[in-house]
Short mmCIF file of C-alpha atoms in Angstrom, two decimals:
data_model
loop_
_atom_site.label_atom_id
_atom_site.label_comp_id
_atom_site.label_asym_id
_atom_site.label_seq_id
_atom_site.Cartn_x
_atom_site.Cartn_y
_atom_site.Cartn_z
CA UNK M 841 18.28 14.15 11.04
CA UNK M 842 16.00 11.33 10.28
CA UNK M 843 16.38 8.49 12.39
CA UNK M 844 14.86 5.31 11.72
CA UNK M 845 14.62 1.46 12.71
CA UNK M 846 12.88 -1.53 11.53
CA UNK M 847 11.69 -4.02 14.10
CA UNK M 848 9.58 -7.31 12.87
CA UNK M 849 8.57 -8.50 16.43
CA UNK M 850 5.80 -5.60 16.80
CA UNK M 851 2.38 -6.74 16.01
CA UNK M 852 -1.23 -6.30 16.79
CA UNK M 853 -0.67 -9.25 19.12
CA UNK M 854 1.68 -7.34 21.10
CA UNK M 855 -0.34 -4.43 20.89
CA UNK M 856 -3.20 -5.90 22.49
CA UNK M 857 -1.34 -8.33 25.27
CA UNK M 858 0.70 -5.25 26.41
CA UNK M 859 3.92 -6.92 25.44
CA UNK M 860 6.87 -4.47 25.48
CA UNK M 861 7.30 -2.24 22.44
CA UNK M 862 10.21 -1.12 20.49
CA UNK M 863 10.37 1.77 22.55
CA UNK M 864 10.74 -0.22 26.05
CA UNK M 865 7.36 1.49 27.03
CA UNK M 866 4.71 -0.62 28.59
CA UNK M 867 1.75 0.30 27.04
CA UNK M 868 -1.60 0.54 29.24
CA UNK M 869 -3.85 -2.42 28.77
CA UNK M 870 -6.58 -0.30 30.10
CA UNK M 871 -6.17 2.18 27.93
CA UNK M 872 -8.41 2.60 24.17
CA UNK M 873 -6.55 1.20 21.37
CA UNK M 874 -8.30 2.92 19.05
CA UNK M 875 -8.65 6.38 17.39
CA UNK M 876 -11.99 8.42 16.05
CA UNK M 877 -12.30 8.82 12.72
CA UNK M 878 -13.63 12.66 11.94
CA UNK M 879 -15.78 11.41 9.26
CA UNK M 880 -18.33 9.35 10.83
CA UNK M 881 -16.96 8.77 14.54
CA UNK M 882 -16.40 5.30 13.94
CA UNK M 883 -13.27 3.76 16.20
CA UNK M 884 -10.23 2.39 14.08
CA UNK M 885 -7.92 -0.08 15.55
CA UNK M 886 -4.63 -1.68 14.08
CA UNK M 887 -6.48 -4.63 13.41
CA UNK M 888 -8.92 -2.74 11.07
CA UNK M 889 -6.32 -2.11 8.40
CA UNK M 890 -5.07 -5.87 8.02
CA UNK M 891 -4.72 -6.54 4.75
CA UNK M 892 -2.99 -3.70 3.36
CA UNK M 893 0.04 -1.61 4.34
CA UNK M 894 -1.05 0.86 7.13
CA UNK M 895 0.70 3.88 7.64
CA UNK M 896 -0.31 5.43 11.23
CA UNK M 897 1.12 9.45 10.84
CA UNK M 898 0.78 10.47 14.79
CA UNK M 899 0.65 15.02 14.20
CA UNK M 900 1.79 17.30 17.18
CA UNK M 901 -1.13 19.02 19.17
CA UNK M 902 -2.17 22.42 17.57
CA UNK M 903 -3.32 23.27 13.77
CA UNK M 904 0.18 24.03 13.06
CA UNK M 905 1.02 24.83 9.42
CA UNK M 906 3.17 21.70 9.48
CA UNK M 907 -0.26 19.54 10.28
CA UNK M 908 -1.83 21.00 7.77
CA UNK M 909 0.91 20.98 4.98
CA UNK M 910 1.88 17.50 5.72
CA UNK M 911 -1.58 16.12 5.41
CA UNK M 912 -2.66 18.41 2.50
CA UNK M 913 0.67 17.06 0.87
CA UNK M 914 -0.70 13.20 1.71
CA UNK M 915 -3.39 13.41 0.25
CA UNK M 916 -2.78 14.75 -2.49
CA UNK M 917 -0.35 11.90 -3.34
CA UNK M 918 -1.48 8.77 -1.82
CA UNK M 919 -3.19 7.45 -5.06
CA UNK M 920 0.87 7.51 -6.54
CA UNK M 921 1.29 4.34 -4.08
CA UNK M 922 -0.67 1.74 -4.32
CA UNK M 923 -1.70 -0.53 -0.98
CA UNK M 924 -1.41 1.82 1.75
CA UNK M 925 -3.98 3.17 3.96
CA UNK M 926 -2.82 6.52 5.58
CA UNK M 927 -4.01 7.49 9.23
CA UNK M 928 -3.46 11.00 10.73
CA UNK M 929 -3.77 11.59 13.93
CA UNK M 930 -3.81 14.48 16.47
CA UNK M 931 -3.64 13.85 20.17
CA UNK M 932 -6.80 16.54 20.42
CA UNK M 933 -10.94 16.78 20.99
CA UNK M 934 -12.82 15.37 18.04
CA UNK M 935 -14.57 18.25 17.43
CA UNK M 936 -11.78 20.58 17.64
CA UNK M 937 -9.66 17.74 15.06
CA UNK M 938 -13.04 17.82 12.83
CA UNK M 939 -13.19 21.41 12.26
CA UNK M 940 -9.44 21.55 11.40
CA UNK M 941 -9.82 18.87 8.74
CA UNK M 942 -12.46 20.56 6.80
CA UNK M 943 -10.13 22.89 6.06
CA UNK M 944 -7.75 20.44 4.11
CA UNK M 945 -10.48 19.39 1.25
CA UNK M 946 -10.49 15.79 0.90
CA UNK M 947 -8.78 14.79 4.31
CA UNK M 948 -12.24 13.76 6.20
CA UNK M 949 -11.50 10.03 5.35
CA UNK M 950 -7.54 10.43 6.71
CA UNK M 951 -7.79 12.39 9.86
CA UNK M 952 -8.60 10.91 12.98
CA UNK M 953 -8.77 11.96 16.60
CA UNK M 954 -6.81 10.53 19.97
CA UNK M 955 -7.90 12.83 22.54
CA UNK M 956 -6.06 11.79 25.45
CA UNK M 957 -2.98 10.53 23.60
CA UNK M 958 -4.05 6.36 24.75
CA UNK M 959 -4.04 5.15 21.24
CA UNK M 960 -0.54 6.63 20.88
CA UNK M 961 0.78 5.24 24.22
CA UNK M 962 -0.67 1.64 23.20
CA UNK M 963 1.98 1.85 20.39
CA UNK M 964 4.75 2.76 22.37
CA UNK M 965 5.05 6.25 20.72
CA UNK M 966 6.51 9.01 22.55
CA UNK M 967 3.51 11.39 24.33
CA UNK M 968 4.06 13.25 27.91
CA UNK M 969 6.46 15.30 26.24
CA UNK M 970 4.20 18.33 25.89
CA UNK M 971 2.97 21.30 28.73
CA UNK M 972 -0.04 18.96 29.16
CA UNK M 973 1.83 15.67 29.44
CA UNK M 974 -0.68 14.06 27.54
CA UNK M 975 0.39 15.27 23.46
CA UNK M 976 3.00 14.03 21.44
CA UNK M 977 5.47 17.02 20.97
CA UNK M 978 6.63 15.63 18.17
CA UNK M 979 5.58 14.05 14.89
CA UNK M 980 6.14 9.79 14.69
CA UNK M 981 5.17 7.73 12.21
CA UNK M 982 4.48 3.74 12.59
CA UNK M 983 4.05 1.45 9.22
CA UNK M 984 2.62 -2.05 9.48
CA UNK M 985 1.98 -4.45 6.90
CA UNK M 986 -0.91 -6.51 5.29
CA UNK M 987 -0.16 -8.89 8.62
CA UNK M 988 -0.37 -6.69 11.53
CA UNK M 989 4.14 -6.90 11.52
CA UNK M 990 5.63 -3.56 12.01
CA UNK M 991 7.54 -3.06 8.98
CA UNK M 992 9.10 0.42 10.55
CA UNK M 993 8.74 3.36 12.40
CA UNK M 994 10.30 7.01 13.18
CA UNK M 995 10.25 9.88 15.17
CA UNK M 996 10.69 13.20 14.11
CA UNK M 997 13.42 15.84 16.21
CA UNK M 998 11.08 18.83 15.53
CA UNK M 999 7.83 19.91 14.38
CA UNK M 1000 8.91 19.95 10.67
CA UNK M 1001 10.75 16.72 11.33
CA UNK M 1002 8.58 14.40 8.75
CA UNK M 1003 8.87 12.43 5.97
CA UNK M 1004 7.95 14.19 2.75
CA UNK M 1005 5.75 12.05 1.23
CA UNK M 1006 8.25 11.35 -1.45
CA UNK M 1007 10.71 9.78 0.65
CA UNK M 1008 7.91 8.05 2.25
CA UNK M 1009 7.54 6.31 -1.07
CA UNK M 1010 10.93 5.45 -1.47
CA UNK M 1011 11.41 4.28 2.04
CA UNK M 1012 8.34 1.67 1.62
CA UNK M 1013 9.45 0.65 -1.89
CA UNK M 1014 12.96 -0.18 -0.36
CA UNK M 1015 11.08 -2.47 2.34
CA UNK M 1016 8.34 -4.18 0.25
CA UNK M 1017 9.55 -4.33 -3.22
CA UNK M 1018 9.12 -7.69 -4.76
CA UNK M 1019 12.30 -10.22 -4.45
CA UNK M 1020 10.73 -11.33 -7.83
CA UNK M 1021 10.67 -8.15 -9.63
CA UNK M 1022 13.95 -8.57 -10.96
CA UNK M 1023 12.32 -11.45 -13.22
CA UNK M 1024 9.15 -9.39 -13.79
CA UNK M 1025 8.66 -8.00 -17.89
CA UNK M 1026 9.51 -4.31 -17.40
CA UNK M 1027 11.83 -2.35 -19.67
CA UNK M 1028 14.44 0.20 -18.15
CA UNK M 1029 12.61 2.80 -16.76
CA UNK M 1030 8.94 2.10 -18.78
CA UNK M 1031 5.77 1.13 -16.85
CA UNK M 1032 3.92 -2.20 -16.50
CA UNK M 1033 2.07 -4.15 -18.85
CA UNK M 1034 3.50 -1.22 -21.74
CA UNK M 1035 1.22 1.30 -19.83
CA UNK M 1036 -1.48 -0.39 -20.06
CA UNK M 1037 -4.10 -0.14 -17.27
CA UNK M 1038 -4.41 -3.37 -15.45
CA UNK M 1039 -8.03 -2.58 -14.21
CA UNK M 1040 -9.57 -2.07 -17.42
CA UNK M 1041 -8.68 -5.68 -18.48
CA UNK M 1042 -11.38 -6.75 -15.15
CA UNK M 1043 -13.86 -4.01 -15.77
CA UNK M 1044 -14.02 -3.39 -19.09
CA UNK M 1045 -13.01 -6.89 -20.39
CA UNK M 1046 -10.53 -4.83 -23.07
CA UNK M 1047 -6.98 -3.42 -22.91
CA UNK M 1048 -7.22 0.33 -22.40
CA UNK M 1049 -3.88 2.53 -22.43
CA UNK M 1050 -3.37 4.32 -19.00
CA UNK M 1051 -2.09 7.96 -18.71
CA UNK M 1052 1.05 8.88 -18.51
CA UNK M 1053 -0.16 11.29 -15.61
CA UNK M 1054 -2.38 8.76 -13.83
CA UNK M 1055 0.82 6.67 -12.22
CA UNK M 1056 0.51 4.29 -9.01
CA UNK M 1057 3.25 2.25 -7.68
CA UNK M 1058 2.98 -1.14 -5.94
CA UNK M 1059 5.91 -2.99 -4.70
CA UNK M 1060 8.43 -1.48 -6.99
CA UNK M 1061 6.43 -1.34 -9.76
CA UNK M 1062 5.10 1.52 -11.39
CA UNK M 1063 1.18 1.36 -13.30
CA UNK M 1064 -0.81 3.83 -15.40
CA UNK M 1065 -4.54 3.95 -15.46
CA UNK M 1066 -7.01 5.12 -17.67
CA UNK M 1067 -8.87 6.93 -14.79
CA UNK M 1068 -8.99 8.08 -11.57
CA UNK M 1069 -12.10 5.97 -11.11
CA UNK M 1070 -9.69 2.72 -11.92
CA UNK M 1071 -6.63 3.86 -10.14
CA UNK M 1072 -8.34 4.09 -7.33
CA UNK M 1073 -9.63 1.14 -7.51
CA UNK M 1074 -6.48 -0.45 -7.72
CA UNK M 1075 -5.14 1.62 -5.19
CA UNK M 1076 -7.69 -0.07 -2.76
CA UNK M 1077 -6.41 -3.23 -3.73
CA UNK M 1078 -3.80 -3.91 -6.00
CA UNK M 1079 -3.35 -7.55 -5.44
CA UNK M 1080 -6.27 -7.57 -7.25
CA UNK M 1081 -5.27 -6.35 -10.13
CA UNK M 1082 -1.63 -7.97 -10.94
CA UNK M 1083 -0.84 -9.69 -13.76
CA UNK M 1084 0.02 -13.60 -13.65
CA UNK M 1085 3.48 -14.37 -14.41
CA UNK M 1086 5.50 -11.15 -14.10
CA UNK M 1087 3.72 -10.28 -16.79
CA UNK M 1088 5.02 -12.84 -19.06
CA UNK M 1089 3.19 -14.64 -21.80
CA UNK M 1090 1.10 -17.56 -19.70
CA UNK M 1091 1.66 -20.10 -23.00
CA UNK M 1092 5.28 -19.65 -22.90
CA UNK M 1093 5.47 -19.88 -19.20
CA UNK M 1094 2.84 -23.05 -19.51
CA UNK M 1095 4.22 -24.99 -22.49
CA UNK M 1096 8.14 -24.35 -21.70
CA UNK M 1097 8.50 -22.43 -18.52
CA UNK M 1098 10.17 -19.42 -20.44
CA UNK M 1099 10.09 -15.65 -20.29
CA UNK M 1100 8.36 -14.29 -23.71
CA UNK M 1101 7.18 -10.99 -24.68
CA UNK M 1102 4.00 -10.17 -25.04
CA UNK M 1103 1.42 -7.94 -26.99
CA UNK M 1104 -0.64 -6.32 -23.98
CA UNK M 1105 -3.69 -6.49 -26.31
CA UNK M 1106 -4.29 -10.40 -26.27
CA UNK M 1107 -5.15 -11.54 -22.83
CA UNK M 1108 -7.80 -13.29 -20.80
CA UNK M 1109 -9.42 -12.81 -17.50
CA UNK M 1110 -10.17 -16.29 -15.66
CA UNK M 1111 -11.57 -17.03 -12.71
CA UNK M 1112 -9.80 -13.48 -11.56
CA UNK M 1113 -6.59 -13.85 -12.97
CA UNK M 1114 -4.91 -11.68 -15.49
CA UNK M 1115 -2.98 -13.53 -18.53
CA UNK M 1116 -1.38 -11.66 -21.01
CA UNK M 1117 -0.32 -14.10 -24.33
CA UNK M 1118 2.24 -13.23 -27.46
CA UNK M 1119 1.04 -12.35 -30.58
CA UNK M 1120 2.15 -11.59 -34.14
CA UNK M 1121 2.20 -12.51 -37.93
CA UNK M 1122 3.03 -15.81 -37.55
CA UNK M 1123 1.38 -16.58 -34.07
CA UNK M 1124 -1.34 -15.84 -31.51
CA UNK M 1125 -0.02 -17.83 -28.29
CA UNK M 1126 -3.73 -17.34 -26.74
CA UNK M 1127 -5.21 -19.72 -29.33
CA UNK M 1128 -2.71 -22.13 -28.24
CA UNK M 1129 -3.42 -21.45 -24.34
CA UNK M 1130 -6.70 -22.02 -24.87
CA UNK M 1131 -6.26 -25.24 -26.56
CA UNK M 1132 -3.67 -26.22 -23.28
CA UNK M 1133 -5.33 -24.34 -21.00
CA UNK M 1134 -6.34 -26.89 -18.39
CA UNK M 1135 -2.43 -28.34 -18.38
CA UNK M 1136 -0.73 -25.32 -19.11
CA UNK M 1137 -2.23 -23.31 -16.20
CA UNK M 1138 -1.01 -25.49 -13.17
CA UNK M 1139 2.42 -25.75 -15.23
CA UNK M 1140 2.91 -22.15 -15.70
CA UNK M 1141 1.94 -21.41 -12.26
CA UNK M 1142 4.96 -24.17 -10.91
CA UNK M 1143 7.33 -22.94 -13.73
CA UNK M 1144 7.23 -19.65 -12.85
CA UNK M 1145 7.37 -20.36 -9.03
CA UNK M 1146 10.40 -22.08 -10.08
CA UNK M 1147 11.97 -19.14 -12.20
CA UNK M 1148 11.21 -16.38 -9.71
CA UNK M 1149 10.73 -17.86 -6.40
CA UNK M 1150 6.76 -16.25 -6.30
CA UNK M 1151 3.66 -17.77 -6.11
CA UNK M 1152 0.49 -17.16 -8.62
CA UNK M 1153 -1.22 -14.17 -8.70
CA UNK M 1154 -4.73 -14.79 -7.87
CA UNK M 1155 -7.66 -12.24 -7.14
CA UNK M 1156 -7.72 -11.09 -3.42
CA UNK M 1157 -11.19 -11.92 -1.64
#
């Protein structure tokens, strides 16, 4: 049975003033409220993963096959979901969570170590529950967004009792899908910007057609890319990345405050903004944007707030 429940009110604020927790635990103020990464022994905190979804994955003590498949299954995905950072952690000695990692190629940078189960406690997830009342005895996972809110959490009823990373995906999408998307320029069932990938347009300064079997979703909307070089960078931040306007042409949006198609081959990168313009036989609409640009741009960017209720897409610091 998977049980879960959303609560807004739990932040890194509460975290770190010991306020009451969803679970009606009082977490220890003395207590670490951080974990050690296997990688490099560095400490992460809540606070270190503002500005992007964080996912915290807390694993039952042991190197049970279920540890191992579920993080060998993460990682192995995560680049299909764009804007999450995923944290595994086992409520074990570094070294002992170190050696188990390099097992799982690729893991070093997910897998972290809470040796006394403090970090876990802090959160208000459920620990004393194993022989050595210290371990959580079973698996819980805690999502926070790009603010430090607690967008939702669950605990498992068994070992095996995890989210598949697949209906991790779906659960996020459900919670931070775009209100606007429903205004955006994407045809029943087809990816963004006509699969075109939205990091080559910043790197490479040219539209370059993504891969069919290099997807990434953000927000409810699905991407290709061209490589895995730029899919993971927009994977590391997709805000980045998006296209102004719902991907609508920026002249139409500008001029009349309209929704027209586009031809993902004519666009312009300004000041780290992505705008994609019409074009055909009888028209290039960037000739006329850049003709309007200096009115059209503040115009498009209140038009379209007006249309969809979202603000302009700018490029994240």
């Amino acid at each position: 049975m998977q049980v879960f429940s959303r609560v807004g009110l739990v932040g890194i604020a509460a975290v770190a003033s010991g306020v009451v927790g969803p679970s009606g635990a009082q977490p220890s103020s003395s207590a670490p409220q951080s974990v050690v990464a296997v990688s490099d022994h560095r400490p992460f905190a809540v606070r270190d993963g503002l500005g992007r979804y964080l996912a915290l994955h807390f694993l039952t003590r042991t190197s049970s096959p279920e540890n191992t498949d579920a993080v060998r299954e993460y990682v192995r995905e995560a680049p299909t979901l764009a804007g999450v950072r995923h944290v595994f952690i086992r409520p074990d000695p570094h070294e002992v969570v170190s050696s188990w990692s390099r097992t799982i190629p690729g893991s070093e940078s997910f897998v972290f170590s809470d040796s006394e189960g403090a970090f876990a406690r802090s959160l208000n997830v459920p620990t004393g529950l194993s022989a050595d009342d210290t371990g959580a005895a079973l698996p819980a996972l805690v999502v926070f967004g790009p603010e430090g809110t607690e967008l939702f959490r669950r605990v498992g009823k068994a070992d095996d009792d995890r989210l598949s990373f697949a209906d991790f995906a779906t659960k996020f999408t459900q919670l931070t899908a775009r209100p606007a998307i429903k205004d955006y320029n994407l045809g029943a069932g087809a990816p963004a910007l006509d699969g075109y990938d939205p990091v080559a347009y910043f790197t490479q300064n040219k539209a370059v057609k993504g891969k069919a079997s290099l997807p990434s979703a953000y927000r409810g909307v699905t991407y290709r890319f061209a490589s895995d070089e730029s899919r993971d960078r927009f994977v590391a931040d997709p805000e980045r990345y998006l296209p102004t306007y719902g991907g609508w042409c920026a002249s139409a949006m500008g001029a009349k405050g309209t929704k027209v198609e586009i031809d993902p081959t004519n666009f312009k990168v300004k000041d780290g903004r992505l705008f994609l313009f019409y074009k055909s036989l009888f028209g290039d609409a960037l000739k006329d944007w850049n003709k309007h640009e200096r009115e059209w741009e503040p115009a498009a960017d209140v038009n379209w707030k007006t249309l969809a209720d979202e603000g302009p897409s700018k490029q994240s610091k």
